[in-house]
């Protein structure tokens, strides 16, 4: 009779430990899923920001802008004669 109760007690303890481990695992997975979602959202934001910055760089590097600044700020003038090439 004692062995019977001991087996039931050990079974309950084992079931309790497995249940606690399972619940803990589910909680950890949920936290990781939330963190993963936040990271994906940040990635999308960073990609959008990167695209905006690349457009801005292209605008700042455009020949129209650079030539305009060179003419206004530094007094650049276009040559009147074509350049001479030596071969």
mmCIF file of C-alpha atoms in Angstrom:
data_model
loop_
_atom_site.group_PDB
_atom_site.id
_atom_site.type_symbol
_atom_site.label_atom_id
_atom_site.label_comp_id
_atom_site.label_asym_id
_atom_site.label_seq_id
_atom_site.Cartn_x
_atom_site.Cartn_y
_atom_site.Cartn_z
ATOM 1 C CA UNK A 1 0.000 0.000 0.000
ATOM 2 C CA UNK A 2 2.825 2.407 0.823
ATOM 3 C CA UNK A 3 4.510 1.686 -2.500
ATOM 4 C CA UNK A 4 1.277 2.539 -4.258
ATOM 5 C CA UNK A 5 1.078 5.988 -2.572
ATOM 6 C CA UNK A 6 4.768 6.544 -3.137
ATOM 7 C CA UNK A 7 4.324 5.870 -6.857
ATOM 8 C CA UNK A 8 1.365 8.259 -7.002
ATOM 9 C CA UNK A 9 3.316 10.934 -5.099
ATOM 10 C CA UNK A 10 6.359 10.540 -7.369
ATOM 11 C CA UNK A 11 4.075 10.635 -10.416
ATOM 12 C CA UNK A 12 2.456 13.852 -9.213
ATOM 13 C CA UNK A 13 5.837 15.434 -8.454
ATOM 14 C CA UNK A 14 7.128 14.425 -11.886
ATOM 15 C CA UNK A 15 3.964 15.758 -13.567
ATOM 16 C CA UNK A 16 4.261 19.013 -11.579
ATOM 17 C CA UNK A 17 7.896 19.500 -12.602
ATOM 18 C CA UNK A 18 7.090 18.804 -16.262
ATOM 19 C CA UNK A 19 4.120 21.204 -16.085
ATOM 20 C CA UNK A 20 6.257 23.973 -14.556
ATOM 21 C CA UNK A 21 8.962 23.466 -17.176
ATOM 22 C CA UNK A 22 6.355 23.572 -19.968
ATOM 23 C CA UNK A 23 4.744 26.784 -18.676
ATOM 24 C CA UNK A 24 8.169 28.389 -18.245
ATOM 25 C CA UNK A 25 9.067 27.407 -21.796
ATOM 26 C CA UNK A 26 5.826 28.907 -23.163
ATOM 27 C CA UNK A 27 6.487 32.168 -21.297
ATOM 28 C CA UNK A 28 10.040 32.361 -22.651
ATOM 29 C CA UNK A 29 8.862 31.653 -26.199
ATOM 30 C CA UNK A 30 6.233 34.398 -25.942
ATOM 31 C CA UNK A 31 8.863 36.878 -24.735
ATOM 32 C CA UNK A 32 11.158 35.914 -27.599
ATOM 33 C CA UNK A 33 8.313 36.243 -30.097
ATOM 34 C CA UNK A 34 7.541 39.764 -28.831
ATOM 35 C CA UNK A 35 11.218 40.717 -28.991
ATOM 36 C CA UNK A 36 11.440 39.254 -32.500
ATOM 37 C CA UNK A 37 8.420 41.311 -33.591
ATOM 38 C CA UNK A 38 9.945 44.499 -32.158
ATOM 39 C CA UNK A 39 13.213 43.787 -33.962
ATOM 40 C CA UNK A 40 11.375 43.226 -37.240
ATOM 41 C CA UNK A 41 9.532 46.536 -36.781
ATOM 42 C CA UNK A 42 12.849 48.278 -36.074
ATOM 43 C CA UNK A 43 14.336 46.675 -39.175
ATOM 44 C CA UNK A 44 11.507 48.035 -41.322
ATOM 45 C CA UNK A 45 11.975 51.515 -39.799
ATOM 46 C CA UNK A 46 15.730 51.391 -40.389
ATOM 47 C CA UNK A 47 15.258 50.266 -43.990
ATOM 48 C CA UNK A 48 12.844 53.158 -44.597
ATOM 49 C CA UNK A 49 15.246 55.606 -42.957
ATOM 50 C CA UNK A 50 18.119 54.163 -44.998
ATOM 51 C CA UNK A 51 16.136 54.667 -48.199
ATOM 52 C CA UNK A 52 15.387 58.292 -47.258
ATOM 53 C CA UNK A 53 19.062 58.911 -46.479
ATOM 54 C CA UNK A 54 20.166 57.343 -49.773
ATOM 55 C CA UNK A 55 17.748 59.615 -51.651
ATOM 56 C CA UNK A 56 19.129 62.604 -49.758
ATOM 57 C CA UNK A 57 22.694 61.577 -50.625
ATOM 58 C CA UNK A 58 21.748 61.276 -54.296
ATOM 59 C CA UNK A 59 20.181 64.726 -54.177
ATOM 60 C CA UNK A 60 23.246 66.230 -52.515
ATOM 61 C CA UNK A 61 25.610 64.550 -54.976
ATOM 62 C CA UNK A 62 23.638 65.511 -58.085
ATOM 63 C CA UNK A 63 25.579 67.362 -60.758
ATOM 64 C CA UNK A 64 22.998 70.167 -60.917
ATOM 65 C CA UNK A 65 23.414 70.947 -57.249
ATOM 66 C CA UNK A 66 27.193 70.665 -57.224
ATOM 67 C CA UNK A 67 27.623 72.849 -60.323
ATOM 68 C CA UNK A 68 25.166 75.414 -58.945
ATOM 69 C CA UNK A 69 27.068 75.622 -55.658
ATOM 70 C CA UNK A 70 30.401 75.822 -57.453
ATOM 71 C CA UNK A 71 29.147 78.721 -59.584
ATOM 72 C CA UNK A 72 27.540 80.598 -56.670
ATOM 73 C CA UNK A 73 30.035 80.036 -53.860
ATOM 74 C CA UNK A 74 33.316 79.616 -55.679
ATOM 75 C CA UNK A 75 32.796 81.572 -58.890
ATOM 76 C CA UNK A 76 33.276 78.609 -61.191
ATOM 77 C CA UNK A 77 33.028 79.400 -64.874
ATOM 78 C CA UNK A 78 32.660 77.018 -67.749
ATOM 79 C CA UNK A 79 35.552 77.013 -70.222
ATOM 80 C CA UNK A 80 35.017 79.014 -73.380
ATOM 81 C CA UNK A 81 37.218 76.740 -75.468
ATOM 82 C CA UNK A 82 37.092 72.976 -75.481
ATOM 83 C CA UNK A 83 39.910 71.222 -73.672
ATOM 84 C CA UNK A 84 42.933 70.168 -75.686
ATOM 85 C CA UNK A 85 43.671 66.461 -75.656
ATOM 86 C CA UNK A 86 47.114 65.043 -76.059
ATOM 87 C CA UNK A 87 47.465 61.469 -77.209
#
